[in-house]
Amino acid sequence: MIPNPSPRKRKLTRRSFLKKAALIVLGTMAIPPTALAYARYAEPKWLDIVRLKLEAPRLPQALNGLTVVQFSDTHLGFHYNAEDLERLAETINRLNPDLVCFTGDLIDYAIGADGPAYAEALGRMQAKLGKFAVLGNHDYFSGPANVARTLEAGGFRTLRNAASHVQSESGMFWVAGVEDMWHGKPDIGKALEKVPKDAFTLLLSHSPDFADTAVQHPVDLQLSGHSHGGQVRLPFYGHVVTPKFGKKYVIGEYALGANHFRLYVNRGIGVSQHPIRFLCRPELTFITLQRG
């Protein structure tokens, strides 16, 4: 059972819920009943492994071909559990990535008694050069420190306006992360204060719209989630609704600015508030970085 949030958060969540519910109901009215059944029972569990190559001009030649697996928005406790997370870990390990990056919303409202099981499943994920994470807006509902401890118990370095250098036999690069835009205080200056300006830097931000800030800094690639790709996408129309801070950049790859900055927005693994997906399957992203 998911505990109720605090009165303040309940008010915010209810307002958001009503708005989203109205828009999604309007959208799903156009979907035939058989498609609604598919959206409720089939697509939310039909994982899509998206493989893409991203050019990164500042990537050291020695790191050409670096691989990153990104997953996001599991929303554990709401139609996604520890056993599901264990199966996801098995899928990630078969991809044999150099890095694993998680871009927030590990839980829906509270860690609860399943925290150790979540940490164990996270701990099964393997990456040759490390595992990194940031927090999402839902991770603040019952205390961000609790979620950070669970991630760290699972072997993830949780980056809260901080950066970590990654050393491989081929060279060094940096992974930075900022707090969530909605309930945290993202500070990219603090996150990058120890990062050399000429170093290849991967930034994790739960909210994709933070890219408008990140593009003004020496960052090469931002990975984000939060939007769920809209969860419901209609033919010839696209997404029905997306949350605050996930409205400008909703799904997939974007190129911003004049310095080859790239943003990738993952559709997420789980669902929140409405347990449906339509033409927007849950996504695990396998990225190969190439010096371009």
mmCIF file of C-alpha atoms in Angstrom:
data_model
loop_
_atom_site.group_PDB
_atom_site.id
_atom_site.type_symbol
_atom_site.label_atom_id
_atom_site.label_comp_id
_atom_site.label_asym_id
_atom_site.label_seq_id
_atom_site.Cartn_x
_atom_site.Cartn_y
_atom_site.Cartn_z
ATOM 1 C CA MET A 1 0.000 0.000 0.000
ATOM 2 C CA ILE A 2 1.372 3.433 -0.954
ATOM 3 C CA PRO A 3 1.349 5.848 2.017
ATOM 4 C CA ASN A 4 -0.360 9.207 1.579
ATOM 5 C CA PRO A 5 2.023 12.141 1.065
ATOM 6 C CA SER A 6 2.064 15.134 3.364
ATOM 7 C CA PRO A 7 -0.952 17.522 3.143
ATOM 8 C CA ARG A 8 1.037 19.996 1.052
ATOM 9 C CA LYS A 9 2.186 17.332 -1.386
ATOM 10 C CA ARG A 10 -1.266 15.785 -1.456
ATOM 11 C CA LYS A 11 -2.699 19.127 -2.581
ATOM 12 C CA LEU A 12 -0.103 19.515 -5.340
ATOM 13 C CA THR A 13 -0.489 15.925 -6.445
ATOM 14 C CA ARG A 14 -4.280 16.147 -6.502
ATOM 15 C CA ARG A 15 -4.216 19.275 -8.673
ATOM 16 C CA SER A 16 -1.742 17.629 -11.019
ATOM 17 C CA PHE A 17 -3.775 14.429 -11.016
ATOM 18 C CA LEU A 18 -7.018 16.171 -11.951
ATOM 19 C CA LYS A 19 -5.393 18.082 -14.774
ATOM 20 C CA LYS A 20 -3.680 15.019 -16.162
ATOM 21 C CA ALA A 21 -6.777 12.873 -15.704
ATOM 22 C CA ALA A 22 -8.929 15.276 -17.713
ATOM 23 C CA LEU A 23 -6.449 15.458 -20.562
ATOM 24 C CA ILE A 24 -5.772 11.743 -20.665
ATOM 25 C CA VAL A 25 -9.482 10.915 -20.578
ATOM 26 C CA LEU A 26 -9.988 13.220 -23.548
ATOM 27 C CA GLY A 27 -7.118 11.530 -25.319
ATOM 28 C CA THR A 28 -8.152 7.974 -24.587
ATOM 29 C CA MET A 29 -11.735 8.613 -25.719
ATOM 30 C CA ALA A 30 -10.308 8.352 -29.228
ATOM 31 C CA ILE A 31 -8.771 4.933 -28.518
ATOM 32 C CA PRO A 32 -10.914 1.819 -29.233
ATOM 33 C CA PRO A 33 -11.675 -0.477 -26.258
ATOM 34 C CA THR A 34 -9.295 -3.184 -27.491
ATOM 35 C CA ALA A 35 -6.508 -0.614 -27.690
ATOM 36 C CA LEU A 36 -7.325 0.565 -24.162
ATOM 37 C CA ALA A 37 -6.906 -2.986 -22.905
ATOM 38 C CA TYR A 38 -3.553 -3.120 -24.701
ATOM 39 C CA ALA A 39 -2.553 0.226 -23.156
ATOM 40 C CA ARG A 40 -3.428 -0.995 -19.675
ATOM 41 C CA TYR A 41 -2.175 -4.574 -19.647
ATOM 42 C CA ALA A 42 0.336 -5.085 -22.466
ATOM 43 C CA GLU A 43 2.386 -2.039 -23.378
ATOM 44 C CA PRO A 44 3.442 -1.014 -19.822
ATOM 45 C CA LYS A 45 5.383 -4.298 -19.542
ATOM 46 C CA TRP A 46 6.718 -4.367 -23.131
ATOM 47 C CA LEU A 47 10.261 -3.061 -22.758
ATOM 48 C CA ASP A 48 11.810 -1.313 -25.746
ATOM 49 C CA ILE A 49 15.617 -1.410 -25.906
ATOM 50 C CA VAL A 50 16.589 1.680 -27.881
ATOM 51 C CA ARG A 51 20.093 1.566 -29.373
ATOM 52 C CA LEU A 52 21.586 4.766 -30.677
ATOM 53 C CA LYS A 53 24.925 6.307 -31.531
ATOM 54 C CA LEU A 54 25.653 9.866 -30.433
ATOM 55 C CA GLU A 55 28.506 11.942 -31.775
ATOM 56 C CA ALA A 56 30.570 13.784 -29.173
ATOM 57 C CA PRO A 57 33.313 16.017 -30.609
ATOM 58 C CA ARG A 58 35.094 16.421 -27.257
ATOM 59 C CA LEU A 59 35.158 12.710 -26.500
ATOM 60 C CA PRO A 60 38.798 11.586 -26.293
ATOM 61 C CA GLN A 61 39.716 9.379 -29.218
ATOM 62 C CA ALA A 62 40.795 6.680 -26.782
ATOM 63 C CA LEU A 63 37.208 6.567 -25.422
ATOM 64 C CA ASN A 64 35.582 6.224 -28.828
ATOM 65 C CA GLY A 65 32.853 3.580 -28.522
ATOM 66 C CA LEU A 66 32.114 4.185 -24.823
ATOM 67 C CA THR A 67 28.732 2.613 -23.990
ATOM 68 C CA VAL A 68 26.128 3.935 -21.564
ATOM 69 C CA VAL A 69 22.885 2.302 -20.464
ATOM 70 C CA GLN A 70 20.259 4.760 -19.248
ATOM 71 C CA PHE A 71 17.079 3.884 -17.386
ATOM 72 C CA SER A 72 14.670 6.216 -15.645
ATOM 73 C CA ASP A 73 11.389 6.628 -13.763
ATOM 74 C CA THR A 74 10.840 3.155 -12.347
ATOM 75 C CA HIS A 75 8.255 4.516 -9.871
ATOM 76 C CA LEU A 76 8.693 1.527 -7.600
ATOM 77 C CA GLY A 77 5.644 0.811 -5.499
ATOM 78 C CA PHE A 78 3.180 1.710 -8.251
ATOM 79 C CA HIS A 79 2.790 -1.155 -10.736
ATOM 80 C CA TYR A 80 6.542 -1.898 -10.617
ATOM 81 C CA ASN A 81 8.254 -3.945 -7.901
ATOM 82 C CA ALA A 82 11.573 -5.443 -6.839
ATOM 83 C CA GLU A 83 11.084 -8.520 -9.016
ATOM 84 C CA ASP A 84 10.546 -6.295 -12.049
ATOM 85 C CA LEU A 85 13.716 -4.406 -11.156
ATOM 86 C CA GLU A 86 15.655 -7.683 -10.936
ATOM 87 C CA ARG A 87 14.530 -8.607 -14.448
ATOM 88 C CA LEU A 88 15.619 -5.186 -15.648
ATOM 89 C CA ALA A 89 19.039 -5.786 -14.066
ATOM 90 C CA GLU A 90 19.379 -9.032 -16.019
ATOM 91 C CA THR A 91 18.584 -7.197 -19.254
ATOM 92 C CA ILE A 92 21.124 -4.466 -18.480
ATOM 93 C CA ASN A 93 23.828 -7.012 -17.703
ATOM 94 C CA ARG A 94 23.306 -8.736 -21.040
ATOM 95 C CA LEU A 95 24.134 -5.399 -22.720
ATOM 96 C CA ASN A 96 27.478 -5.293 -20.859
ATOM 97 C CA PRO A 97 27.727 -1.478 -20.675
ATOM 98 C CA ASP A 98 30.665 0.644 -19.577
ATOM 99 C CA LEU A 99 28.347 2.894 -17.543
ATOM 100 C CA VAL A 100 24.861 2.600 -16.091
ATOM 101 C CA CYS A 101 23.029 5.879 -15.481
ATOM 102 C CA PHE A 102 19.710 6.281 -13.682
ATOM 103 C CA THR A 103 17.898 9.589 -14.155
ATOM 104 C CA GLY A 104 15.474 9.746 -11.253
ATOM 105 C CA ASP A 105 12.094 8.784 -9.791
ATOM 106 C CA LEU A 106 13.238 5.504 -8.315
ATOM 107 C CA ILE A 107 10.116 5.304 -6.164
ATOM 108 C CA ASP A 108 6.616 6.676 -6.497
ATOM 109 C CA TYR A 109 5.938 7.924 -2.949
ATOM 110 C CA ALA A 110 7.866 5.971 -0.306
ATOM 111 C CA ILE A 111 10.658 3.405 0.027
ATOM 112 C CA GLY A 112 8.845 1.453 2.752
ATOM 113 C CA ALA A 113 9.779 -2.053 3.823
ATOM 114 C CA ASP A 114 10.902 -3.007 0.315
ATOM 115 C CA GLY A 115 13.985 -0.779 0.441
ATOM 116 C CA PRO A 116 16.455 -3.671 0.972
ATOM 117 C CA ALA A 117 14.900 -5.611 -1.921
ATOM 118 C CA TYR A 118 15.191 -2.549 -4.170
ATOM 119 C CA ALA A 119 18.830 -2.096 -3.163
ATOM 120 C CA GLU A 120 19.578 -5.759 -3.837
ATOM 121 C CA ALA A 121 18.070 -5.549 -7.328
ATOM 122 C CA LEU A 122 20.013 -2.349 -8.060
ATOM 123 C CA GLY A 123 23.155 -4.061 -6.795
ATOM 124 C CA ARG A 124 22.802 -6.757 -9.445
ATOM 125 C CA MET A 125 23.276 -4.222 -12.230
ATOM 126 C CA GLN A 126 26.809 -4.372 -13.557
ATOM 127 C CA ALA A 127 28.880 -1.734 -15.350
ATOM 128 C CA LYS A 128 32.591 -1.814 -16.104
ATOM 129 C CA LEU A 129 33.251 1.833 -15.167
ATOM 130 C CA GLY A 130 30.561 2.582 -12.610
ATOM 131 C CA LYS A 131 26.909 3.330 -11.871
ATOM 132 C CA PHE A 132 25.561 6.848 -11.368
ATOM 133 C CA ALA A 133 22.186 8.345 -10.445
ATOM 134 C CA VAL A 134 20.260 11.522 -9.741
ATOM 135 C CA LEU A 135 17.007 12.025 -7.857
ATOM 136 C CA GLY A 136 13.642 12.800 -9.432
ATOM 137 C CA ASN A 137 10.739 14.840 -8.083
ATOM 138 C CA HIS A 138 8.966 11.764 -6.660
ATOM 139 C CA ASP A 139 12.128 10.814 -4.779
ATOM 140 C CA TYR A 140 11.661 13.897 -2.580
ATOM 141 C CA PHE A 141 8.194 12.950 -1.321
ATOM 142 C CA SER A 142 9.337 10.787 1.581
ATOM 143 C CA GLY A 143 12.838 12.196 2.011
ATOM 144 C CA PRO A 144 15.524 12.318 -0.688
ATOM 145 C CA ALA A 145 18.183 11.011 1.689
ATOM 146 C CA ASN A 146 16.239 7.738 2.034
ATOM 147 C CA VAL A 147 16.193 7.223 -1.725
ATOM 148 C CA ALA A 148 19.848 8.228 -2.065
ATOM 149 C CA ARG A 149 20.808 5.654 0.582
ATOM 150 C CA THR A 150 18.898 2.941 -1.287
ATOM 151 C CA LEU A 151 20.648 3.826 -4.544
ATOM 152 C CA GLU A 152 24.021 3.873 -2.861
ATOM 153 C CA ALA A 153 23.319 0.537 -1.153
ATOM 154 C CA GLY A 154 22.774 -0.748 -4.693
ATOM 155 C CA GLY A 155 26.184 0.498 -5.800
ATOM 156 C CA PHE A 156 25.094 3.768 -7.447
ATOM 157 C CA ARG A 157 26.892 7.056 -6.870
ATOM 158 C CA THR A 158 24.110 9.585 -6.312
ATOM 159 C CA LEU A 159 25.132 12.951 -7.728
ATOM 160 C CA ARG A 160 23.419 15.830 -5.951
ATOM 161 C CA ASN A 161 24.944 18.951 -7.528
ATOM 162 C CA ALA A 162 28.195 17.031 -7.743
ATOM 163 C CA ALA A 163 30.474 15.345 -10.250
ATOM 164 C CA SER A 164 32.666 12.283 -10.318
ATOM 165 C CA HIS A 165 35.620 11.578 -12.562
ATOM 166 C CA VAL A 166 35.687 8.206 -14.258
ATOM 167 C CA GLN A 167 39.041 6.667 -15.032
ATOM 168 C CA SER A 168 39.426 3.871 -17.536
ATOM 169 C CA GLU A 169 42.462 2.300 -19.157
ATOM 170 C CA SER A 170 41.721 4.458 -22.209
ATOM 171 C CA GLY A 171 41.266 7.831 -20.535
ATOM 172 C CA MET A 172 39.294 9.965 -18.122
ATOM 173 C CA PHE A 173 35.951 11.764 -18.314
ATOM 174 C CA TRP A 174 33.389 13.190 -15.884
ATOM 175 C CA VAL A 175 29.813 12.384 -14.894
ATOM 176 C CA ALA A 176 27.923 15.224 -13.200
ATOM 177 C CA GLY A 177 24.437 15.386 -11.733
ATOM 178 C CA VAL A 178 22.081 18.102 -10.532
ATOM 179 C CA GLU A 179 19.181 18.122 -8.124
ATOM 180 C CA ASP A 180 15.617 17.980 -9.430
ATOM 181 C CA MET A 181 14.093 21.222 -10.761
ATOM 182 C CA TRP A 182 10.703 20.686 -9.104
ATOM 183 C CA HIS A 183 11.541 19.901 -5.479
ATOM 184 C CA GLY A 184 15.305 20.359 -5.352
ATOM 185 C CA LYS A 185 17.707 23.207 -6.025
ATOM 186 C CA PRO A 186 19.771 22.370 -9.095
ATOM 187 C CA ASP A 187 23.137 24.136 -9.098
ATOM 188 C CA ILE A 188 25.162 23.323 -12.195
ATOM 189 C CA GLY A 189 27.933 25.698 -11.149
ATOM 190 C CA LYS A 190 28.467 23.692 -7.978
ATOM 191 C CA ALA A 191 28.163 20.411 -9.872
ATOM 192 C CA LEU A 192 30.898 21.420 -12.323
ATOM 193 C CA GLU A 193 33.209 23.357 -9.993
ATOM 194 C CA LYS A 194 35.857 20.590 -9.963
ATOM 195 C CA VAL A 195 35.475 19.610 -13.622
ATOM 196 C CA PRO A 196 38.138 20.900 -16.056
ATOM 197 C CA LYS A 197 36.468 22.998 -18.742
ATOM 198 C CA ASP A 198 38.040 20.953 -21.544
ATOM 199 C CA ALA A 199 36.954 17.570 -20.116
ATOM 200 C CA PHE A 200 34.268 15.474 -21.746
ATOM 201 C CA THR A 201 31.290 15.730 -19.379
ATOM 202 C CA LEU A 202 28.078 13.738 -19.178
ATOM 203 C CA LEU A 203 25.319 15.446 -17.165
ATOM 204 C CA LEU A 204 22.405 13.700 -15.465
ATOM 205 C CA SER A 205 19.287 15.777 -14.808
ATOM 206 C CA HIS A 206 15.900 14.281 -14.074
ATOM 207 C CA SER A 207 14.111 17.205 -15.722
ATOM 208 C CA PRO A 208 14.844 17.534 -19.453
ATOM 209 C CA ASP A 209 14.016 21.234 -19.590
ATOM 210 C CA PHE A 210 17.146 21.873 -17.526
ATOM 211 C CA ALA A 211 18.949 21.584 -20.856
ATOM 212 C CA ASP A 212 18.321 25.287 -21.461
ATOM 213 C CA THR A 213 20.615 25.945 -18.497
ATOM 214 C CA ALA A 214 23.096 23.158 -19.170
ATOM 215 C CA VAL A 215 23.737 24.278 -22.753
ATOM 216 C CA GLN A 216 25.364 27.432 -21.372
ATOM 217 C CA HIS A 217 28.048 25.347 -19.607
ATOM 218 C CA PRO A 218 30.857 23.033 -20.776
ATOM 219 C CA VAL A 219 28.631 19.944 -20.910
ATOM 220 C CA ASP A 220 28.578 17.534 -23.848
ATOM 221 C CA LEU A 221 25.546 15.333 -23.253
ATOM 222 C CA GLN A 222 22.589 15.562 -20.869
ATOM 223 C CA LEU A 223 20.540 12.480 -20.046
ATOM 224 C CA SER A 224 17.052 13.012 -18.616
ATOM 225 C CA GLY A 225 13.730 11.308 -17.945
ATOM 226 C CA HIS A 226 10.678 12.707 -16.120
ATOM 227 C CA SER A 227 8.373 13.221 -19.121
ATOM 228 C CA HIS A 228 7.659 9.497 -19.676
ATOM 229 C CA GLY A 229 7.406 10.555 -23.318
ATOM 230 C CA GLY A 230 3.871 11.560 -22.392
ATOM 231 C CA GLN A 231 2.888 7.901 -21.647
ATOM 232 C CA VAL A 232 -0.052 8.303 -24.037
ATOM 233 C CA ARG A 233 0.790 9.338 -27.602
ATOM 234 C CA LEU A 234 -1.880 9.580 -30.261
ATOM 235 C CA PRO A 235 -1.268 9.003 -33.996
ATOM 236 C CA PHE A 236 -0.669 12.236 -35.928
ATOM 237 C CA TYR A 237 -0.841 14.169 -32.653
ATOM 238 C CA GLY A 238 1.874 12.997 -30.279
ATOM 239 C CA HIS A 239 1.848 13.273 -26.499
ATOM 240 C CA VAL A 240 -1.339 14.239 -24.691
ATOM 241 C CA VAL A 241 0.244 15.782 -21.595
ATOM 242 C CA THR A 242 3.648 16.043 -19.925
ATOM 243 C CA PRO A 243 4.641 17.316 -16.458
ATOM 244 C CA LYS A 244 6.177 20.621 -15.493
ATOM 245 C CA PHE A 245 9.849 20.850 -16.473
ATOM 246 C CA GLY A 246 9.257 18.186 -19.110
ATOM 247 C CA LYS A 247 7.211 20.220 -21.559
ATOM 248 C CA LYS A 248 9.798 21.647 -23.950
ATOM 249 C CA TYR A 249 11.868 18.492 -24.431
ATOM 250 C CA VAL A 250 9.675 15.415 -24.252
ATOM 251 C CA ILE A 251 11.133 12.402 -26.019
ATOM 252 C CA GLY A 252 14.298 11.270 -27.768
ATOM 253 C CA GLU A 253 17.320 13.211 -28.991
ATOM 254 C CA TYR A 254 17.781 16.982 -29.260
ATOM 255 C CA ALA A 255 20.675 19.163 -30.450
ATOM 256 C CA LEU A 256 20.968 22.542 -28.736
ATOM 257 C CA GLY A 257 23.212 25.545 -29.144
ATOM 258 C CA ALA A 258 26.280 25.930 -31.309
ATOM 259 C CA ASN A 259 28.678 23.732 -29.332
ATOM 260 C CA HIS A 260 27.357 20.271 -30.230
ATOM 261 C CA PHE A 261 25.423 19.921 -26.961
ATOM 262 C CA ARG A 262 23.118 16.902 -27.021
ATOM 263 C CA LEU A 263 20.108 16.006 -24.884
ATOM 264 C CA TYR A 264 18.484 12.593 -24.713
ATOM 265 C CA VAL A 265 15.101 12.139 -23.003
ATOM 266 C CA ASN A 266 14.280 8.581 -21.978
ATOM 267 C CA ARG A 267 10.603 7.492 -21.922
ATOM 268 C CA GLY A 268 11.006 5.838 -18.532
ATOM 269 C CA ILE A 269 10.383 2.329 -17.257
ATOM 270 C CA GLY A 270 7.347 2.674 -15.002
ATOM 271 C CA VAL A 271 4.129 4.642 -14.899
ATOM 272 C CA SER A 272 2.728 7.133 -12.417
ATOM 273 C CA GLN A 273 -0.852 8.075 -11.489
ATOM 274 C CA HIS A 274 -2.263 6.386 -14.606
ATOM 275 C CA PRO A 275 -1.075 2.785 -15.184
ATOM 276 C CA ILE A 276 -1.299 2.968 -18.974
ATOM 277 C CA ARG A 277 1.015 3.474 -21.926
ATOM 278 C CA PHE A 278 -0.087 3.899 -25.511
ATOM 279 C CA LEU A 279 2.353 4.123 -28.422
ATOM 280 C CA CYS A 280 4.990 4.966 -25.815
ATOM 281 C CA ARG A 281 6.624 1.769 -24.574
ATOM 282 C CA PRO A 282 8.880 1.720 -21.502
ATOM 283 C CA GLU A 283 12.455 2.362 -22.583
ATOM 284 C CA LEU A 284 15.932 1.127 -21.786
ATOM 285 C CA THR A 285 18.491 3.155 -23.750
ATOM 286 C CA PHE A 286 21.832 1.766 -24.937
ATOM 287 C CA ILE A 287 24.025 4.639 -26.105
ATOM 288 C CA THR A 288 27.326 4.296 -27.957
ATOM 289 C CA LEU A 289 29.380 7.486 -27.870
ATOM 290 C CA GLN A 290 31.503 8.253 -30.882
ATOM 291 C CA ARG A 291 34.034 10.998 -31.425
ATOM 292 C CA GLY A 292 32.455 13.073 -34.168
#
